[in-house]
Short mmCIF file of C-alpha atoms in Angstrom, two decimals:
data_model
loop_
_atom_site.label_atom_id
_atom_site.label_comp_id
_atom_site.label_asym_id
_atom_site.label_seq_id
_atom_site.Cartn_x
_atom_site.Cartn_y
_atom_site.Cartn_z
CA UNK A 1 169.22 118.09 133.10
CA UNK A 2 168.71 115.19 130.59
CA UNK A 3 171.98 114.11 128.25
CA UNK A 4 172.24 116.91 126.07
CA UNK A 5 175.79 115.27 124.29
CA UNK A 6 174.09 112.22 122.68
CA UNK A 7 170.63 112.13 123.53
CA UNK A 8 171.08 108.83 125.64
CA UNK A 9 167.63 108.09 128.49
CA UNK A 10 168.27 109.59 132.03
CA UNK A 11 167.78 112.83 133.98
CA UNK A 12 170.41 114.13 136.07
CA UNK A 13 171.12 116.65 139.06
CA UNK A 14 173.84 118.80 140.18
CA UNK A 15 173.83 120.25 143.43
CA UNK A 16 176.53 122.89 144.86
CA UNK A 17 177.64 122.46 148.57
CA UNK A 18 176.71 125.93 150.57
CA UNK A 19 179.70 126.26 151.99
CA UNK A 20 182.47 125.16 150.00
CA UNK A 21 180.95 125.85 146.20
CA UNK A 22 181.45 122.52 145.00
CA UNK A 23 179.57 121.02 141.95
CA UNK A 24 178.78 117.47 142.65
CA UNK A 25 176.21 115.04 140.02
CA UNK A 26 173.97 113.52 142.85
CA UNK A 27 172.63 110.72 142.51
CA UNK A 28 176.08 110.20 141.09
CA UNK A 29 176.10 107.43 138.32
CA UNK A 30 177.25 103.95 138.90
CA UNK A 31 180.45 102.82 136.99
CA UNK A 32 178.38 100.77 134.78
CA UNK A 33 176.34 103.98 134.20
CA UNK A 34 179.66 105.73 133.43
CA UNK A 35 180.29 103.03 130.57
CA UNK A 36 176.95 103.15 129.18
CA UNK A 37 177.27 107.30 128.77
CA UNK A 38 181.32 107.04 127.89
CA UNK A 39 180.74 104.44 125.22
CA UNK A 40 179.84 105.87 121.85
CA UNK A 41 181.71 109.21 122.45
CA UNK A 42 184.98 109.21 122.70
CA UNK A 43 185.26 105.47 121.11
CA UNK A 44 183.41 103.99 118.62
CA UNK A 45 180.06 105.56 116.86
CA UNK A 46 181.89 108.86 118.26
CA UNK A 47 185.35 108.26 118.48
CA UNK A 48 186.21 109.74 114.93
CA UNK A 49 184.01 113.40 115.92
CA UNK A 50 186.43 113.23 119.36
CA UNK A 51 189.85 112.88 117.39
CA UNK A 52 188.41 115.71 115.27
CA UNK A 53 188.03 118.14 118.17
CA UNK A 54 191.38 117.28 119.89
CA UNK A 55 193.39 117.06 117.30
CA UNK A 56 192.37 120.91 117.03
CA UNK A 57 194.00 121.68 120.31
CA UNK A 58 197.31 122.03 119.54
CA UNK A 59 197.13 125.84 120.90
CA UNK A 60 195.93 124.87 124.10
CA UNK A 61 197.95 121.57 124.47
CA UNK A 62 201.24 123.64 123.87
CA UNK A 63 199.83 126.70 126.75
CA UNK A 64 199.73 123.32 128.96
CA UNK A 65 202.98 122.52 128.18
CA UNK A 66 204.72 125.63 128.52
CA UNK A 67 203.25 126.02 131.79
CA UNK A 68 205.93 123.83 133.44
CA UNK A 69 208.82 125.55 131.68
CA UNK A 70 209.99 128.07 134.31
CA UNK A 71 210.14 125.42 137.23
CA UNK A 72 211.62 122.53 135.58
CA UNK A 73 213.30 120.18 132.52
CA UNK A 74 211.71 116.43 133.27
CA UNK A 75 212.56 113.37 131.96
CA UNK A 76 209.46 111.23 132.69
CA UNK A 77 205.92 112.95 132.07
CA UNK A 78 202.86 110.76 133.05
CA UNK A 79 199.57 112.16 131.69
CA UNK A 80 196.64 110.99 133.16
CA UNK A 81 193.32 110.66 131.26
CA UNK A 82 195.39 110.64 128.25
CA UNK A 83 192.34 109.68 125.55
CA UNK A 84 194.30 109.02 122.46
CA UNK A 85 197.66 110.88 123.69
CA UNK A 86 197.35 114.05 121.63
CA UNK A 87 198.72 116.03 124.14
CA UNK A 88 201.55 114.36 124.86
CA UNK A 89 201.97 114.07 120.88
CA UNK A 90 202.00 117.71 120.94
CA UNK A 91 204.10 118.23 124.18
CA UNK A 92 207.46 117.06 122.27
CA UNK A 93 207.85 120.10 120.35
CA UNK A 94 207.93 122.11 123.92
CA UNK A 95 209.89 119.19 125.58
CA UNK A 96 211.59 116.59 123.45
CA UNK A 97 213.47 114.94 125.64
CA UNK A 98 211.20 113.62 127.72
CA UNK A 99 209.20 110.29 127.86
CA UNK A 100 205.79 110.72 128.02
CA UNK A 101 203.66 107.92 129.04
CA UNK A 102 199.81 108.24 129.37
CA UNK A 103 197.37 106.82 131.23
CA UNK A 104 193.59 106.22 130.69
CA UNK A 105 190.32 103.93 130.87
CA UNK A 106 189.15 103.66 127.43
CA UNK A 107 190.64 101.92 124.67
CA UNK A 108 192.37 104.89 123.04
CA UNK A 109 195.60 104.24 124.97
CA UNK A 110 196.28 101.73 123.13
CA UNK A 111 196.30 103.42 119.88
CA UNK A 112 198.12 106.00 121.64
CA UNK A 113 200.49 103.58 122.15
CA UNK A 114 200.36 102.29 118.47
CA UNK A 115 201.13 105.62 117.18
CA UNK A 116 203.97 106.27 119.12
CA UNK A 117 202.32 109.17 120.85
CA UNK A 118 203.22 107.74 124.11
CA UNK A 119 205.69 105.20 125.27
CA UNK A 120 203.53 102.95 126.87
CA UNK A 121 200.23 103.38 127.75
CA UNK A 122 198.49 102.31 130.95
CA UNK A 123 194.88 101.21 130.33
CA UNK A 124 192.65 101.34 133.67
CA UNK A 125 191.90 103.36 136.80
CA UNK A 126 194.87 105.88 138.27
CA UNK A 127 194.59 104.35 141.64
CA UNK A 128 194.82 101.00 140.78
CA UNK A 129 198.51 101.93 139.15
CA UNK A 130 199.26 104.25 142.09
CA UNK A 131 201.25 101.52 144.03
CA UNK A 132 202.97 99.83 140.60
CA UNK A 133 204.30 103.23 139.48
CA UNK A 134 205.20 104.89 142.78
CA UNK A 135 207.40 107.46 142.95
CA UNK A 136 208.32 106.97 139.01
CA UNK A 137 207.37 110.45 137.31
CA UNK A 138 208.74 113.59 137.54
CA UNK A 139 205.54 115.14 136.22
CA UNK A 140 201.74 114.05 136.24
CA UNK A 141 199.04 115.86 134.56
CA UNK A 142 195.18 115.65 134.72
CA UNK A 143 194.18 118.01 132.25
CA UNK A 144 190.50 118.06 132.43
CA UNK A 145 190.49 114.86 133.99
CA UNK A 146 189.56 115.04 137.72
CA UNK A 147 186.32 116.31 136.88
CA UNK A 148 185.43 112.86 135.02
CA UNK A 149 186.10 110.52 138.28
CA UNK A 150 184.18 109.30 141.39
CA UNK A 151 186.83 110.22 144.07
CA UNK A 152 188.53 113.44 142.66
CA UNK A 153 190.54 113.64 146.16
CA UNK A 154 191.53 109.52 145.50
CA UNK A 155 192.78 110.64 142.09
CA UNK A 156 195.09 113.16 144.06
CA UNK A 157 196.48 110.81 146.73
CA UNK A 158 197.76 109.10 143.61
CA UNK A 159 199.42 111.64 142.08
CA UNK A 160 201.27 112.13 145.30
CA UNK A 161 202.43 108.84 145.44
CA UNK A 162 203.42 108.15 141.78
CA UNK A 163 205.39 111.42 141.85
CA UNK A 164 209.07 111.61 142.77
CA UNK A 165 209.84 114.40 145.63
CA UNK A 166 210.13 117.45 144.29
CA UNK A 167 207.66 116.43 141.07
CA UNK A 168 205.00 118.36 139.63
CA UNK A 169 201.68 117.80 139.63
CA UNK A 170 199.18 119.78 136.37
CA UNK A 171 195.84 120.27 136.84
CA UNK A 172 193.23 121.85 134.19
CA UNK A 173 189.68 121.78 135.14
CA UNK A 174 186.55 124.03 133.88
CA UNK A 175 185.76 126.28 136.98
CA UNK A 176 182.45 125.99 138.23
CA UNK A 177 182.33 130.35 139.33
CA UNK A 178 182.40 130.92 135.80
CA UNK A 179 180.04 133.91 135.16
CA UNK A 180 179.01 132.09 131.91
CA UNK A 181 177.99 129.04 134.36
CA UNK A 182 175.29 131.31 135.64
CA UNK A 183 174.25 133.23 132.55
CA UNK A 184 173.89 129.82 130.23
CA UNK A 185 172.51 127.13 133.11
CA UNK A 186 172.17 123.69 132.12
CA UNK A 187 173.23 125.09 128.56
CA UNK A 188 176.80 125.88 130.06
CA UNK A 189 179.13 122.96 127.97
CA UNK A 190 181.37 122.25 131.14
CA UNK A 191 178.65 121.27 133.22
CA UNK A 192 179.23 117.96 130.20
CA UNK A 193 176.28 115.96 132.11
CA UNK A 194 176.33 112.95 132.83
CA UNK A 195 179.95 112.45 132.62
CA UNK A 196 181.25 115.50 134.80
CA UNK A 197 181.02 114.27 138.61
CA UNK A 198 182.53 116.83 140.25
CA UNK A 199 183.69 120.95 139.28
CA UNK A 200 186.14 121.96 141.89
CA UNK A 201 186.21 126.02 142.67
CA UNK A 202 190.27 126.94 142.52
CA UNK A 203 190.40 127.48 146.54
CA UNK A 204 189.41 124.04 147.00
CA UNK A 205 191.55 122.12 144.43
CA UNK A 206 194.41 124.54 146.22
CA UNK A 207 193.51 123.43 149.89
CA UNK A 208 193.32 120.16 149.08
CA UNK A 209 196.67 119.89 147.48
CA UNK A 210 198.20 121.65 150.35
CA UNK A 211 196.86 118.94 152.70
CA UNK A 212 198.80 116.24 150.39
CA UNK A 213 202.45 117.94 150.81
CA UNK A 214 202.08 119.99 147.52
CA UNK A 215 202.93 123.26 147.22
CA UNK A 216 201.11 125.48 144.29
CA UNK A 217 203.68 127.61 141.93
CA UNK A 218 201.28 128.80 139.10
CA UNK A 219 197.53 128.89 138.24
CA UNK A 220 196.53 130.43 135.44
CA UNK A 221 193.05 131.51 134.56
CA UNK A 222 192.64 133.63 131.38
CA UNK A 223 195.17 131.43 129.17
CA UNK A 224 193.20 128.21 130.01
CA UNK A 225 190.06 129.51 129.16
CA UNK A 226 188.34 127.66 125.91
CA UNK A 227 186.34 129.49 123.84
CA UNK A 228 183.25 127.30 122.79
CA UNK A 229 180.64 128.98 125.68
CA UNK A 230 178.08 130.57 123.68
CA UNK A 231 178.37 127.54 120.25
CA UNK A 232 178.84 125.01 122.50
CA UNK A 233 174.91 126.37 124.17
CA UNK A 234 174.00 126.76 120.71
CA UNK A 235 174.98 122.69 119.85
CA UNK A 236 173.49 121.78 123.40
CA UNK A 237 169.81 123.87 122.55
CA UNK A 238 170.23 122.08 118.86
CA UNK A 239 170.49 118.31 120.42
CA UNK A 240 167.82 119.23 122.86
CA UNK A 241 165.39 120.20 120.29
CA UNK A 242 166.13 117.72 117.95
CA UNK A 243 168.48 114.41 118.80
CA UNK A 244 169.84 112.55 116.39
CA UNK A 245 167.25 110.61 114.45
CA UNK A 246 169.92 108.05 113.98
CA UNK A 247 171.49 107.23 117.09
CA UNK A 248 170.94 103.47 118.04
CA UNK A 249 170.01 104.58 121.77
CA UNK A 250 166.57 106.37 120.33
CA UNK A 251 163.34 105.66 119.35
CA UNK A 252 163.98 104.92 115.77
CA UNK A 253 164.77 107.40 112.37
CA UNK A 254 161.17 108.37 111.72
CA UNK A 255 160.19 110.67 109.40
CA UNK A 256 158.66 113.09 111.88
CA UNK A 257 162.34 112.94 113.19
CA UNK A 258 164.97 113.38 110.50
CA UNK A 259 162.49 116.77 109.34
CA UNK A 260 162.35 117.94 112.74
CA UNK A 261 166.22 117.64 112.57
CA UNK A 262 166.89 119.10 109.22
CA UNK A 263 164.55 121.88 110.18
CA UNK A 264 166.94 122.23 113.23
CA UNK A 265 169.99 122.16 112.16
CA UNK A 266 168.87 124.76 109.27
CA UNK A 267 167.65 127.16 111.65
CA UNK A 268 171.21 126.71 113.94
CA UNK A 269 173.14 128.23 111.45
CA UNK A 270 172.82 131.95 112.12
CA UNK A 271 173.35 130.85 115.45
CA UNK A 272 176.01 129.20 115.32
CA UNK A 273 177.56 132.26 113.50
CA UNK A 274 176.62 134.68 116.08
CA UNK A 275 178.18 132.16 118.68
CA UNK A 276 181.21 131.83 117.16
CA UNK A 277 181.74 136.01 117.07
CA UNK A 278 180.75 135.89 120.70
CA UNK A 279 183.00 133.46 121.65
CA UNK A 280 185.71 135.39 119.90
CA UNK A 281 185.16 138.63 121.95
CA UNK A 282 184.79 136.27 125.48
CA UNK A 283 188.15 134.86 125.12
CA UNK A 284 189.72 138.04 124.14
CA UNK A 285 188.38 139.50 127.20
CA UNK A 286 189.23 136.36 129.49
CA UNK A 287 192.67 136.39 128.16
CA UNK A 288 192.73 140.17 129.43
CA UNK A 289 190.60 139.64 132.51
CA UNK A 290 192.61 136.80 134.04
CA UNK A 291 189.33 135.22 133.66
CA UNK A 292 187.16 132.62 131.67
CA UNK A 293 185.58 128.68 132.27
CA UNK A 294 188.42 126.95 133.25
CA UNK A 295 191.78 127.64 135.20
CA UNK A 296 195.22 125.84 135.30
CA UNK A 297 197.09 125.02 138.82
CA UNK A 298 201.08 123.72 139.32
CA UNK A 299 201.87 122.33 142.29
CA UNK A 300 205.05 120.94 143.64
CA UNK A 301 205.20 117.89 145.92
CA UNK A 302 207.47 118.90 148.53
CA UNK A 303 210.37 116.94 150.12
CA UNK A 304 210.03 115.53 153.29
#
């Protein structure tokens, strides 16, 4: 499928492994590839639309949150893939005494850090801090995070080593046996090409904790599910027909273009109403269900 977020050049592949059912972008990019796609979209020409969307989370952050409430009362929360720490922002209304302290590659750490949102804020790749902060956290979270990286299983290792014994270790990831995977195809948001290396079926992400001394306590299906399926197909279709005339990436704002757009977006409307309704009834039934695009797994690193 081409880059149906911003419109950027490039064609890309996902392939599923026979046996296993894992998702994997082959060719996968480069990480200079990774920049060129990242920049623009959460930073930058995008980074206001981003803050938008997650600062609308707060439901979903605080389901996150709670998850860890029957198993433990931690002190030091490290949350990996942190964008501009408004999770952990929202966190301290479930846990207020703890220090969070987040962790991420782009530049919205920082501000993370500037808002208070975080206590300090790590700016660069997880495994290069795994060493550094070893055995310093009494919980680490990827929360739709491990999908985003090269070497998902690296990402893991250090987890396991920046955790104290008997830490915890949350995962959220969009699961790639979603029936709404099938139904919508390249239209499905999670697939989120180019930026989504790998999608990780549940019985994998659980074996491969289990071979890294973890053992899993919860995983929860239904409440992670996010309901944006059928508009976020609807947005995808919309970008497809007609990119944004004025993206610096393109061709140029032509007339041709911004009517083609306006014509576009015009005709998305209804559609976008429609999705919305069927969105509503998909999440009531994958709350119900047990069921939905993405699932939730705690795991506890067990003591030697």
């Amino acid at each position: 499928m081409p880059d149906l977020l911003q419109g950027k050049p490039g064609r890309f592949t996902l392939e599923r492994c026979g046996e296993c059912r894992h998702v994997f972008q082959n060719p996968r990019l480069t990480s200079e590839g990774l920049d060129f796609y990242y920049r623009d979209f959460y930073d930058g020409r995008g980074g206001e639309g981003a803050g938008t969307v997650f600062g609308r989370l707060g439901a979903a952050y605080r389901g996150r949150a709670e998850m860890l409430l029957p198993h433990a009362d931690p002190a030091s929360w490290l949350d990996v893939g942190t964008g501009h720490g408004h999770f952990c922002n929202a966190a301290r209304d479930v846990w207020p005494r703890t220090r969070f302290d987040g962790l991420d590659m782009g530049d919205g750490v920082r501000e993370a850090e500037r808002r208070g949102w975080v206590e300090t804020g790590y700016l660069g790749q997880f495994p290069e801090f795994a060493s550094k902060l070893a055995g310093q956290y009494e919980v680490v979270s990827m929360y739709h995070y491990l999908e985003h990286t090269r070497e998902p299983l690296a990402e893991l290792d250090a987890a396991a080593t920046v955790l104290a014994p008997g830490g915890f270790l949350a995962i959220e990831l969009p699961d790639p046996q979603s029936r709404m995977a099938r139904l919508l195809g390249p239209f499905w948001l999670p697939w989120f090409q180019p930026q989504h290396q790998h999608l990780m079926p549940a019985a994998n992400l659980r074996e491969a904790l289990a071979d890294r001394g973890f053992t899993v306590v919860a995983e929860e299906h239904g409440p992670a599910h996010q309901g944006n399926d059928f508009f976020g197909a609807v947005a995808l279709a919309a970008t497809r027909l007609a990119p944004d005339p004025d993206r610096p990436w393109g061709p140029g704002p032509t007339p041709r273009a911004r009517l083609l757009a306006h014509a576009v977006r015009g005709a998305a409307l209804p559609c976008f109403a429609a999705a919305a309704v069927l969105d509503a009834l998909r999440t009531v039934a994958a709350r119900r269900t047990d069921g939905g695009n993405a699932y939730r797994m705690l795991a506890r690193k067990d003591t030697p």
